[in-house]
Amino acid sequence: MRTDLPRRLALLVGHNTTLRLRDPGHLISYLVMPMVLMLVFSPLYRAALPRGGEAQAVIGMLVMFSVLSLSVVGTALLTERTWRTWNRMRVTPVSVVEMLIGKALPVFVLLVVQQTVLIVFGAQVVDMPVTGSFALILSAVCVWSFALLAIGVALAGVVRSHGELAAVCDVGALTVSALGGALTPITMMPAWAQTVAPASPGYWAVTMLKAAVAGEPDAVARAALVLVAVGVVAGVLACIRISRGLKELQG
């Protein structure tokens, strides 16, 4: 019944929050590793890019490791399949949308916390100039987290094992990050890479987060529209896939 909806959502969110907190390894590693790389590469970026070197080091590492966090997103759903509990959940009064919200909300919060901490670290330790407002930066972080969440859930509905998910996430993260300008500015990339860069969600994430840090709301809005569209498409595909039923993993 509708009156039970808040209670069901609270139970699902609480349960999945507990699962995430019991296994914080990925979150810790995806916080520590980009911080180390920011410190190591910021002098190089600063020398190569007299203007914007710090932002390239911080935002680039943030985007790359947030894409790697897709494995955390996918694992949150894929675990139910490996435990063979997903089909049992589907026969309860809980709807597909409720199940996805219960799974997704705790991971969404973790993604927002991860990116916010990295931006604060970049501003305070790497000396990245920040002229954008807190609201603008937080909005950009939430949009990118939403897109990542939707893509991760869609992936979890397609892959058949944790190994397959890890391979897709690792290869995808490097490809999306490299083509998106996370490792080097778009203007310094080969002509063919500059041409295909806008096809990468990482391109729009780097563009949006740099614009947010620089206080450019118009540029943030344009990139955010693209990422929201990507997230909506991925989310719809995930709901269709899950509503049709996910086959239990076989041996």
Tab-separated table of C-alpha atoms in Angstrom:
chain	number	residue	atom	x	y	z
A	1	MET	CA	0.000	0.000	0.000
A	2	ARG	CA	1.054	3.575	-0.594
A	3	THR	CA	1.034	4.294	3.130
A	4	ASP	CA	3.769	1.671	3.539
A	5	LEU	CA	5.994	3.244	0.886
A	6	PRO	CA	8.097	5.449	3.229
A	7	ARG	CA	8.614	2.522	5.600
A	8	ARG	CA	9.676	0.158	2.814
A	9	LEU	CA	12.073	2.724	1.374
A	10	ALA	CA	13.541	3.420	4.814
A	11	LEU	CA	14.139	-0.284	5.386
A	12	LEU	CA	15.733	-0.771	1.970
A	13	VAL	CA	17.962	2.294	2.315
A	14	GLY	CA	18.981	1.337	5.851
A	15	HIS	CA	19.792	-2.237	4.854
A	16	ASN	CA	21.871	-1.196	1.853
A	17	THR	CA	23.635	1.536	3.809
A	18	THR	CA	24.721	-1.109	6.316
A	19	LEU	CA	26.049	-3.303	3.487
A	20	ARG	CA	28.080	-0.429	2.044
A	21	LEU	CA	29.540	0.582	5.419
A	22	ARG	CA	30.594	-2.986	6.143
A	23	ASP	CA	32.781	-2.965	3.046
A	24	PRO	CA	34.347	0.532	2.779
A	25	GLY	CA	37.505	-0.636	0.991
A	26	HIS	CA	36.607	0.703	-2.441
A	27	LEU	CA	35.555	4.088	-1.080
A	28	ILE	CA	38.781	4.465	0.895
A	29	SER	CA	41.008	3.433	-2.008
A	30	TYR	CA	39.161	5.707	-4.453
A	31	LEU	CA	39.740	8.579	-2.036
A	32	VAL	CA	43.377	7.953	-1.179
A	33	MET	CA	44.674	7.065	-4.663
A	34	PRO	CA	43.435	10.234	-6.420
A	35	MET	CA	44.780	12.362	-3.573
A	36	VAL	CA	48.229	10.839	-4.027
A	37	LEU	CA	48.097	11.296	-7.800
A	38	MET	CA	46.958	14.903	-7.422
A	39	LEU	CA	50.014	15.658	-5.314
A	40	VAL	CA	52.349	13.826	-7.701
A	41	PHE	CA	51.021	15.229	-10.976
A	42	SER	CA	50.036	18.759	-9.953
A	43	PRO	CA	53.626	20.134	-10.433
A	44	LEU	CA	53.685	18.613	-13.927
A	45	TYR	CA	50.308	20.040	-14.885
A	46	ARG	CA	51.215	23.375	-13.332
A	47	ALA	CA	54.370	23.576	-15.464
A	48	ALA	CA	52.623	22.476	-18.665
A	49	LEU	CA	49.522	24.598	-18.087
A	50	PRO	CA	50.359	27.950	-16.486
A	51	ARG	CA	46.618	28.604	-16.258
A	52	GLY	CA	44.413	25.790	-15.042
A	53	GLY	CA	47.093	23.256	-14.168
A	54	GLU	CA	45.767	22.660	-10.677
A	55	ALA	CA	42.195	22.268	-11.923
A	56	GLN	CA	43.333	19.746	-14.521
A	57	ALA	CA	45.133	17.695	-11.879
A	58	VAL	CA	42.246	17.747	-9.419
A	59	ILE	CA	39.236	17.441	-11.724
A	60	GLY	CA	40.984	14.928	-13.981
A	61	MET	CA	41.800	12.564	-11.123
A	62	LEU	CA	38.348	13.078	-9.612
A	63	VAL	CA	36.591	12.092	-12.844
A	64	MET	CA	38.822	9.090	-13.485
A	65	PHE	CA	38.369	7.607	-10.022
A	66	SER	CA	34.674	8.430	-9.862
A	67	VAL	CA	34.240	6.428	-13.086
A	68	LEU	CA	36.182	3.593	-11.460
A	69	SER	CA	33.562	3.780	-8.712
A	70	LEU	CA	31.115	2.288	-11.197
A	71	SER	CA	32.281	-1.046	-9.798
A	72	VAL	CA	30.864	-0.036	-6.406
A	73	VAL	CA	27.581	0.977	-8.021
A	74	GLY	CA	27.311	-2.234	-10.032
A	75	THR	CA	28.310	-4.429	-7.103
A	76	ALA	CA	25.454	-3.041	-5.012
A	77	LEU	CA	22.994	-4.647	-7.436
A	78	LEU	CA	25.033	-7.556	-8.735
A	79	THR	CA	25.538	-8.900	-5.210
A	80	GLU	CA	21.823	-9.629	-4.977
A	81	ARG	CA	22.167	-11.786	-8.075
A	82	THR	CA	25.205	-13.708	-6.831
A	83	TRP	CA	23.456	-14.239	-3.496
A	84	ARG	CA	20.406	-15.399	-5.493
A	85	THR	CA	18.135	-13.088	-3.533
A	86	TRP	CA	17.074	-10.703	-6.301
A	87	ASN	CA	14.211	-12.849	-7.604
A	88	ARG	CA	12.975	-13.322	-4.050
A	89	MET	CA	12.846	-9.556	-3.616
A	90	ARG	CA	10.892	-9.201	-6.829
A	91	VAL	CA	7.995	-11.314	-5.539
A	92	THR	CA	7.524	-9.013	-2.531
A	93	PRO	CA	5.204	-5.947	-2.644
A	94	VAL	CA	8.310	-3.795	-3.276
A	95	SER	CA	8.329	-2.383	-6.818
A	96	VAL	CA	11.316	-2.334	-9.154
A	97	VAL	CA	11.644	1.430	-8.724
A	98	GLU	CA	11.620	1.097	-4.933
A	99	MET	CA	14.298	-1.605	-5.050
A	100	LEU	CA	16.487	0.531	-7.284
A	101	ILE	CA	16.056	3.575	-5.058
A	102	GLY	CA	16.896	1.515	-1.982
A	103	LYS	CA	20.040	0.224	-3.672
A	104	ALA	CA	21.012	3.472	-5.332
A	105	LEU	CA	20.503	6.116	-2.667
A	106	PRO	CA	23.301	4.990	-0.281
A	107	VAL	CA	25.730	4.652	-3.203
A	108	PHE	CA	24.685	8.081	-4.510
A	109	VAL	CA	25.545	9.619	-1.143
A	110	LEU	CA	28.928	7.859	-1.177
A	111	LEU	CA	29.679	9.205	-4.669
A	112	VAL	CA	28.756	12.743	-3.629
A	113	VAL	CA	30.913	12.475	-0.497
A	114	GLN	CA	33.841	11.079	-2.505
A	115	GLN	CA	33.800	13.890	-5.044
A	116	THR	CA	33.191	16.624	-2.482
A	117	VAL	CA	36.120	15.468	-0.355
A	118	LEU	CA	38.404	15.388	-3.410
A	119	ILE	CA	37.402	18.910	-4.446
A	120	VAL	CA	38.021	20.200	-0.908
A	121	PHE	CA	41.377	18.406	-0.865
A	122	GLY	CA	42.262	19.901	-4.243
A	123	ALA	CA	41.376	23.392	-3.096
A	124	GLN	CA	43.096	23.207	0.289
A	125	VAL	CA	46.144	21.070	-0.479
A	126	VAL	CA	46.784	21.295	-4.229
A	127	ASP	CA	45.877	25.020	-4.293
A	128	MET	CA	43.244	24.696	-7.005
A	129	PRO	CA	41.517	28.091	-7.392
A	130	VAL	CA	37.819	27.872	-6.550
A	131	THR	CA	35.613	30.828	-7.466
A	132	GLY	CA	32.329	28.989	-7.958
A	133	SER	CA	29.708	28.900	-5.240
A	134	PHE	CA	29.182	25.883	-3.031
A	135	ALA	CA	25.681	25.397	-4.477
A	136	LEU	CA	26.991	25.381	-8.057
A	137	ILE	CA	29.751	22.883	-7.273
A	138	LEU	CA	27.409	20.632	-5.295
A	139	SER	CA	24.882	20.690	-8.142
A	140	ALA	CA	27.557	19.598	-10.613
A	141	VAL	CA	28.726	16.833	-8.278
A	142	CYS	CA	25.151	15.566	-7.854
A	143	VAL	CA	24.525	15.528	-11.617
A	144	TRP	CA	27.712	13.546	-12.299
A	145	SER	CA	26.909	11.154	-9.441
A	146	PHE	CA	23.425	10.604	-10.877
A	147	ALA	CA	24.839	9.790	-14.310
A	148	LEU	CA	27.388	7.379	-12.828
A	149	LEU	CA	24.729	5.716	-10.710
A	150	ALA	CA	22.403	5.146	-13.656
A	151	ILE	CA	25.188	3.785	-15.859
A	152	GLY	CA	26.401	1.495	-13.077
A	153	VAL	CA	22.936	0.048	-12.465
A	154	ALA	CA	22.466	-0.500	-16.201
A	155	LEU	CA	25.795	-2.344	-16.366
A	156	ALA	CA	24.875	-4.530	-13.408
A	157	GLY	CA	21.760	-5.618	-15.242
A	158	VAL	CA	23.807	-6.812	-18.226
A	159	VAL	CA	27.006	-8.395	-16.901
A	160	ARG	CA	26.938	-11.913	-15.482
A	161	SER	CA	29.712	-11.892	-12.868
A	162	HIS	CA	31.786	-9.640	-10.641
A	163	GLY	CA	34.850	-10.367	-12.772
A	164	GLU	CA	33.034	-9.245	-15.895
A	165	LEU	CA	31.805	-6.116	-14.126
A	166	ALA	CA	35.341	-5.290	-12.928
A	167	ALA	CA	36.752	-5.702	-16.438
A	168	VAL	CA	34.091	-3.498	-18.005
A	169	CYS	CA	34.500	-0.833	-15.313
A	170	ASP	CA	38.310	-0.783	-15.487
A	171	VAL	CA	38.511	-0.628	-19.286
A	172	GLY	CA	35.573	1.750	-19.463
A	173	ALA	CA	37.015	4.056	-16.809
A	174	LEU	CA	40.331	4.439	-18.614
A	175	THR	CA	38.634	4.925	-21.983
A	176	VAL	CA	36.052	7.411	-20.717
A	177	SER	CA	38.684	9.307	-18.719
A	178	ALA	CA	41.296	9.421	-21.459
A	179	LEU	CA	38.868	10.473	-24.192
A	180	GLY	CA	37.116	12.854	-21.828
A	181	GLY	CA	40.214	14.927	-21.129
A	182	ALA	CA	40.742	13.744	-17.565
A	183	LEU	CA	44.381	12.824	-18.168
A	184	THR	CA	45.319	15.619	-20.536
A	185	PRO	CA	43.461	18.705	-21.806
A	186	ILE	CA	41.378	18.161	-24.939
A	187	THR	CA	43.413	20.768	-26.821
A	188	MET	CA	46.579	18.702	-26.356
A	189	MET	CA	45.031	15.471	-27.627
A	190	PRO	CA	45.319	14.098	-31.208
A	191	ALA	CA	42.820	15.434	-33.734
A	192	TRP	CA	40.865	12.183	-33.876
A	193	ALA	CA	40.564	12.104	-30.091
A	194	GLN	CA	39.309	15.692	-30.019
A	195	THR	CA	36.650	14.715	-32.549
A	196	VAL	CA	35.292	11.757	-30.569
A	197	ALA	CA	35.754	13.317	-27.109
A	198	PRO	CA	32.169	14.684	-26.823
A	199	ALA	CA	30.883	11.107	-27.120
A	200	SER	CA	32.455	10.344	-23.737
A	201	PRO	CA	30.474	11.157	-20.570
A	202	GLY	CA	33.845	11.961	-19.029
A	203	TYR	CA	34.212	14.907	-21.420
A	204	TRP	CA	31.022	16.484	-20.117
A	205	ALA	CA	31.920	15.678	-16.529
A	206	VAL	CA	35.339	17.349	-16.814
A	207	THR	CA	33.781	20.333	-18.599
A	208	MET	CA	30.997	20.690	-16.040
A	209	LEU	CA	33.157	20.318	-12.924
A	210	LYS	CA	35.838	22.701	-14.219
A	211	ALA	CA	33.124	25.238	-15.021
A	212	ALA	CA	31.569	24.786	-11.573
A	213	VAL	CA	34.889	25.367	-9.832
A	214	ALA	CA	35.495	28.431	-12.033
A	215	GLY	CA	32.025	29.825	-11.343
A	216	GLU	CA	30.557	29.514	-14.855
A	217	PRO	CA	26.889	28.527	-14.405
A	218	ASP	CA	25.994	28.614	-18.118
A	219	ALA	CA	28.710	26.100	-19.002
A	220	VAL	CA	27.670	23.959	-16.046
A	221	ALA	CA	24.051	23.944	-17.215
A	222	ARG	CA	24.932	22.902	-20.785
A	223	ALA	CA	27.098	19.991	-19.666
A	224	ALA	CA	24.613	19.009	-16.961
A	225	LEU	CA	21.806	18.667	-19.522
A	226	VAL	CA	23.874	16.147	-21.484
A	227	LEU	CA	24.756	14.123	-18.376
A	228	VAL	CA	21.171	14.128	-17.116
A	229	ALA	CA	20.056	12.821	-20.515
A	230	VAL	CA	22.691	10.078	-20.324
A	231	GLY	CA	21.554	9.181	-16.820
A	232	VAL	CA	17.865	9.085	-17.758
A	233	VAL	CA	18.494	6.827	-20.756
A	234	ALA	CA	20.668	4.483	-18.687
A	235	GLY	CA	18.127	4.468	-15.869
A	236	VAL	CA	15.244	3.611	-18.188
A	237	LEU	CA	17.245	0.769	-19.728
A	238	ALA	CA	18.063	-0.536	-16.244
A	239	CYS	CA	14.404	-0.487	-15.181
A	240	ILE	CA	13.319	-2.283	-18.371
A	241	ARG	CA	15.998	-4.926	-17.929
A	242	ILE	CA	15.179	-5.532	-14.275
A	243	SER	CA	11.399	-5.447	-14.714
A	244	ARG	CA	11.698	-8.257	-17.261
A	245	GLY	CA	13.553	-10.300	-14.694
A	246	LEU	CA	17.230	-11.055	-14.276
A	247	LYS	CA	18.300	-14.633	-14.752
A	248	GLU	CA	20.129	-16.111	-11.790
A	249	LEU	CA	23.821	-16.553	-12.392
A	250	GLN	CA	24.768	-20.039	-13.320
A	251	GLY	CA	28.007	-21.641	-12.149
